mmCIF file of C-alpha atoms in Angstrom:
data_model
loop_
_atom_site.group_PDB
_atom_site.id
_atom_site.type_symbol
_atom_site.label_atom_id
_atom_site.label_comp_id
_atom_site.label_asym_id
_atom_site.label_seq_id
_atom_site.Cartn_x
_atom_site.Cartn_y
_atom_site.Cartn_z
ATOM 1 C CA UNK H 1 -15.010 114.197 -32.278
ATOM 2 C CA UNK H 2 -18.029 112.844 -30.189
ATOM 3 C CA UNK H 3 -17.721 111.973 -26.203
ATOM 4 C CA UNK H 4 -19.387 109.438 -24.934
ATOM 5 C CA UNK H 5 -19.060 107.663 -21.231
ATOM 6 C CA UNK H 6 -15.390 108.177 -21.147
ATOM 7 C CA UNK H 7 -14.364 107.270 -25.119
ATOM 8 C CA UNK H 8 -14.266 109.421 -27.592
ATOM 9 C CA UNK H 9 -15.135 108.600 -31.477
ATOM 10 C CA UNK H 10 -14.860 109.768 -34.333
ATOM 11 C CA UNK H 11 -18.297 111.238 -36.075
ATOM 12 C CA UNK H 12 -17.767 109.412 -39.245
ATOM 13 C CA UNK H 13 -20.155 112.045 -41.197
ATOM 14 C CA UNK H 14 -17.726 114.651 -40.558
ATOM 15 C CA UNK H 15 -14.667 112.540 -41.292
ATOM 16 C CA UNK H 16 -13.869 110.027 -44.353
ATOM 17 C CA UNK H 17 -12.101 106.996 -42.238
ATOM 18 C CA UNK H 18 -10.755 104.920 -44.580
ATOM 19 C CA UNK H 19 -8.923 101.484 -43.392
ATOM 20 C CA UNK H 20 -7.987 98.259 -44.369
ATOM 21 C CA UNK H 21 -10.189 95.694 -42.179
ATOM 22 C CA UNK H 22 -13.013 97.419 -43.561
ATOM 23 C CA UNK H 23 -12.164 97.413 -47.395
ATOM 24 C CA UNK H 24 -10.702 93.610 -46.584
ATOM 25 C CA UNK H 25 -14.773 92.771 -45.496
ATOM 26 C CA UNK H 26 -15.743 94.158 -48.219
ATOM 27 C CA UNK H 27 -13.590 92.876 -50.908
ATOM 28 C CA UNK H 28 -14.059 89.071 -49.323
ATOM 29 C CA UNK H 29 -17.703 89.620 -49.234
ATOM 30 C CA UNK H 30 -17.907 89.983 -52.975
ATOM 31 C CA UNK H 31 -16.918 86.367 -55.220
ATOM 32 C CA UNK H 32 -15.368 88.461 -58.656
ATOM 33 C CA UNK H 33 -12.367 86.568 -58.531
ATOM 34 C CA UNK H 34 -10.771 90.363 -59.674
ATOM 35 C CA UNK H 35 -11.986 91.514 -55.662
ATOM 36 C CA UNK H 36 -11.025 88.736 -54.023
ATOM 37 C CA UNK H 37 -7.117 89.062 -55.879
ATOM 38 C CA UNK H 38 -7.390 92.338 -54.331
ATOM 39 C CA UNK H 39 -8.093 91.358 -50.856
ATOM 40 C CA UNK H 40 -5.515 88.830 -51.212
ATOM 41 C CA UNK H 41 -2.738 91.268 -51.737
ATOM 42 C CA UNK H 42 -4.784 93.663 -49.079
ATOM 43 C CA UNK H 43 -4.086 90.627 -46.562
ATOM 44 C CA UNK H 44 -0.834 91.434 -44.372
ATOM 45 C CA UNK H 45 -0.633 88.463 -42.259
ATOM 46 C CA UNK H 46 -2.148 87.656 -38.719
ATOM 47 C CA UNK H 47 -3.929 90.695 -37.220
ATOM 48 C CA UNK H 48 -2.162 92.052 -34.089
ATOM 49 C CA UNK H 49 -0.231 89.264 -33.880
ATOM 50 C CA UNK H 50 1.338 89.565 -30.299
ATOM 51 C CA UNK H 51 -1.848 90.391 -28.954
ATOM 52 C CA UNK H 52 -3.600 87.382 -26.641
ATOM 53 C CA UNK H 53 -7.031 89.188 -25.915
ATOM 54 C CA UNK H 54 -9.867 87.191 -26.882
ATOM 55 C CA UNK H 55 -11.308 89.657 -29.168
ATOM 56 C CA UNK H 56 -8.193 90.014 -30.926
ATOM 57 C CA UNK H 57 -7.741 86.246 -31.811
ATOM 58 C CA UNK H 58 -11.290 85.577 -32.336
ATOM 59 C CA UNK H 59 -10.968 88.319 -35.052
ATOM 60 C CA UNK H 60 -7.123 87.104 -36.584
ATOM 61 C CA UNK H 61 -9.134 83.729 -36.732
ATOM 62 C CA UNK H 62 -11.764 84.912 -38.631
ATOM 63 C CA UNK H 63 -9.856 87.446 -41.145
ATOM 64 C CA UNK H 64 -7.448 84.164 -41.413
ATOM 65 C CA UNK H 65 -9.737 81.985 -42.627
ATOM 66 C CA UNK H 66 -11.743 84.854 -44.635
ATOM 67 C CA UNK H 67 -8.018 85.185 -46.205
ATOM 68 C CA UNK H 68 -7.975 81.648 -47.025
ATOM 69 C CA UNK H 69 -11.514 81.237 -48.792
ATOM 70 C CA UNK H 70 -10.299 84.048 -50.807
ATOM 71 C CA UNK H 71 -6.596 82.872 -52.082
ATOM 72 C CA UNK H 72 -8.421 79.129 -52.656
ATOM 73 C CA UNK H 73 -11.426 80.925 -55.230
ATOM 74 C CA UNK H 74 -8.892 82.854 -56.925
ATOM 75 C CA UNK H 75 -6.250 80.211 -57.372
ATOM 76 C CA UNK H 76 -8.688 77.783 -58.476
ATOM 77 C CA UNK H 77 -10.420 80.609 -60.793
ATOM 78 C CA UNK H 78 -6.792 80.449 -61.693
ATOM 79 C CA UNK H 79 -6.332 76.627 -62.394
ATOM 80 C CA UNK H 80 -9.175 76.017 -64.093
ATOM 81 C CA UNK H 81 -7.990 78.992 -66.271
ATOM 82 C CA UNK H 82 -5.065 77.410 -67.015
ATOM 83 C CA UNK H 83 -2.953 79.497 -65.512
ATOM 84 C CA UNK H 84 -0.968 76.439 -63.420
ATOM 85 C CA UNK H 85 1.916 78.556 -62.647
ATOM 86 C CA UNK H 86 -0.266 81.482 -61.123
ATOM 87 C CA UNK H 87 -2.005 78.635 -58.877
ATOM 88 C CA UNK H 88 0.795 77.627 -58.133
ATOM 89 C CA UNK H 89 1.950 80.517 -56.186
ATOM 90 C CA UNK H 90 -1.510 81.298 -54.780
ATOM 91 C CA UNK H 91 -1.508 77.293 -53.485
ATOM 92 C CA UNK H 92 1.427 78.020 -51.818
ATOM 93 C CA UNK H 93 0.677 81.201 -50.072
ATOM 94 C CA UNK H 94 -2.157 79.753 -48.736
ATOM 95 C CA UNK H 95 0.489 76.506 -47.098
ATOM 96 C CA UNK H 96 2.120 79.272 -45.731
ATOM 97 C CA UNK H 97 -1.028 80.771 -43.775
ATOM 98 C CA UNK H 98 -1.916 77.077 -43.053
ATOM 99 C CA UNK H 99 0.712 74.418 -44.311
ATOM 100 C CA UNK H 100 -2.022 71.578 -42.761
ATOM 101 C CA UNK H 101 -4.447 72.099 -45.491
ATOM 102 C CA UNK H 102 -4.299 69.029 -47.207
ATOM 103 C CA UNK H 103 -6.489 70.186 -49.734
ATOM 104 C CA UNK H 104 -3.844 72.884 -50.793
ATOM 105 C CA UNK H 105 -1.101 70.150 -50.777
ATOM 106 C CA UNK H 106 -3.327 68.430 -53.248
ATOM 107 C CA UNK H 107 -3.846 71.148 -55.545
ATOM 108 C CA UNK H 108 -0.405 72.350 -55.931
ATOM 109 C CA UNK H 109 0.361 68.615 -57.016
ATOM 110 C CA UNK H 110 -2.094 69.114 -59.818
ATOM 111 C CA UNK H 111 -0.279 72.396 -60.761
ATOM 112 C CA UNK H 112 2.996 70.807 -60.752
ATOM 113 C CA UNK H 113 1.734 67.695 -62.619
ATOM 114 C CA UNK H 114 0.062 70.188 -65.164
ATOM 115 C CA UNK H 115 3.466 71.948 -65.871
ATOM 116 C CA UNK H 116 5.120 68.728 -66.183
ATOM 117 C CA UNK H 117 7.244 68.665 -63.095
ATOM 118 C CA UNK H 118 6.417 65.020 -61.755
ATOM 119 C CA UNK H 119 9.780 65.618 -59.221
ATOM 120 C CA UNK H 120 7.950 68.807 -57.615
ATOM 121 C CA UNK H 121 4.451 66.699 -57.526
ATOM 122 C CA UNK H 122 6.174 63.816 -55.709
ATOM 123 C CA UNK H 123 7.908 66.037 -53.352
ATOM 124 C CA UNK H 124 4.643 67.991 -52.102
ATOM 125 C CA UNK H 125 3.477 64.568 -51.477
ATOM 126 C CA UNK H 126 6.438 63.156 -49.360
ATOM 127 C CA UNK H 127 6.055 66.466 -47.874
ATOM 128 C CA UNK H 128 2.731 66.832 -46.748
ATOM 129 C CA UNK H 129 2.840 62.710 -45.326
ATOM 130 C CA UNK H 130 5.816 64.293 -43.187
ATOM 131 C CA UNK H 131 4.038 67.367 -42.024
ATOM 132 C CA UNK H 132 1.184 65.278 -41.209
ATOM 133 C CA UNK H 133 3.232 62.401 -39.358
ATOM 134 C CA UNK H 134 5.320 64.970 -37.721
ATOM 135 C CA UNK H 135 2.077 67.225 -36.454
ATOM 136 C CA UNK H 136 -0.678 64.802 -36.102
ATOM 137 C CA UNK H 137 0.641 61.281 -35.579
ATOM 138 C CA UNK H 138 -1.041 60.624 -38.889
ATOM 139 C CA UNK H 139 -0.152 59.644 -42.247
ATOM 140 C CA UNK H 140 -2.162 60.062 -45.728
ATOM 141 C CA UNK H 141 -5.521 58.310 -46.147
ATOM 142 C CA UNK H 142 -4.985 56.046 -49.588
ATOM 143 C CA UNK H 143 -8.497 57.377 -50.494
ATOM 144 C CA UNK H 144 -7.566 61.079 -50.606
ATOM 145 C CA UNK H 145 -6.670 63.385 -53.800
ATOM 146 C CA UNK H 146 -3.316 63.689 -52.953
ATOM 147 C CA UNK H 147 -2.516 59.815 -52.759
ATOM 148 C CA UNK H 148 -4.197 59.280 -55.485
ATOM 149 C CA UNK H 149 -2.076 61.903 -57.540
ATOM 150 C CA UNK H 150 0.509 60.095 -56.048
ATOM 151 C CA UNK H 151 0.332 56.663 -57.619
ATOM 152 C CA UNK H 152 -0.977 58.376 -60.989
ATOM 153 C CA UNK H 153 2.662 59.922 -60.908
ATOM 154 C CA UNK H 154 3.801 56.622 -60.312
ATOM 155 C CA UNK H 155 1.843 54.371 -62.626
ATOM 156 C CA UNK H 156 2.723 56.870 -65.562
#
């Protein structure tokens, strides 16, 4: 233990301190798709949630979106694998951390189009013109990925 002007810390050559927001940095940090799987499952949800201090919701901001850049490399590491259903999942954790990322709503219309499950693909769309109707006032732009998914369903 050190002492300072009234804190005390740890002397980290002495001690091993081992935690998560650290090895979370460091997996994020790195773009092996294997790492940043790893820091997706390291991810726990908003840090200190019921805290309002500044520094506390600058840094849940940050590890949020840190969270987010990870889930989209590996998911689409995971689509353009082929591996639709594992997107899938990862697409859909990531509308759960943010469920106004349009870009996410998108994608998990490809993976449902690629498994053959048109129903799903139409749903996600209906869905996300209601989420953004119901949040924003807005509705889909006719030029973005996800409308045009849309009528490709439709036109098939």
């Amino acid at each position: 233990m050190l002492q300072g002007r009234q804190i005390y810390k740890i002397d980290r050559s002495c001690v091993r301190v081992d935690y998560d927001l650290d090895r979370f940095f460091e997996l994020t940090a790195n773009n092996t798709v294997e790492l940043l799987h790893e820091a997706t499952d390291l991810y726990q949800g908003p840090f200190l949630r019921s805290s309002e201090n500044t520094w506390s919701s600058s840094l849940r901001s940050h590890l949020e979106q840190r969270y987010l850049g990870a889930l989209q490399r590996v998911a689409a590491s995971a689509e353009d694998n082929g591996a639709f259903s594992e997107a899938l999942i990862l697409y859909r954790r990531m509308l759960a951390t943010d469920p106004l990322q349009e870009a996410a709503h998108s994608a998990v219309m490809r993976c449902q189009l690629a498994l053959n499950n048109r129903a799903a693909a139409i749903e996600q769309y209906h869905a996300l013109r209601k989420l953004l109707n119901n949040e924003l006032g807005l509705d889909i732009s006719p030029a973005s990925e996800a409308a045009s998914l849309y009528q490709k369903v439709l036109n098939n």
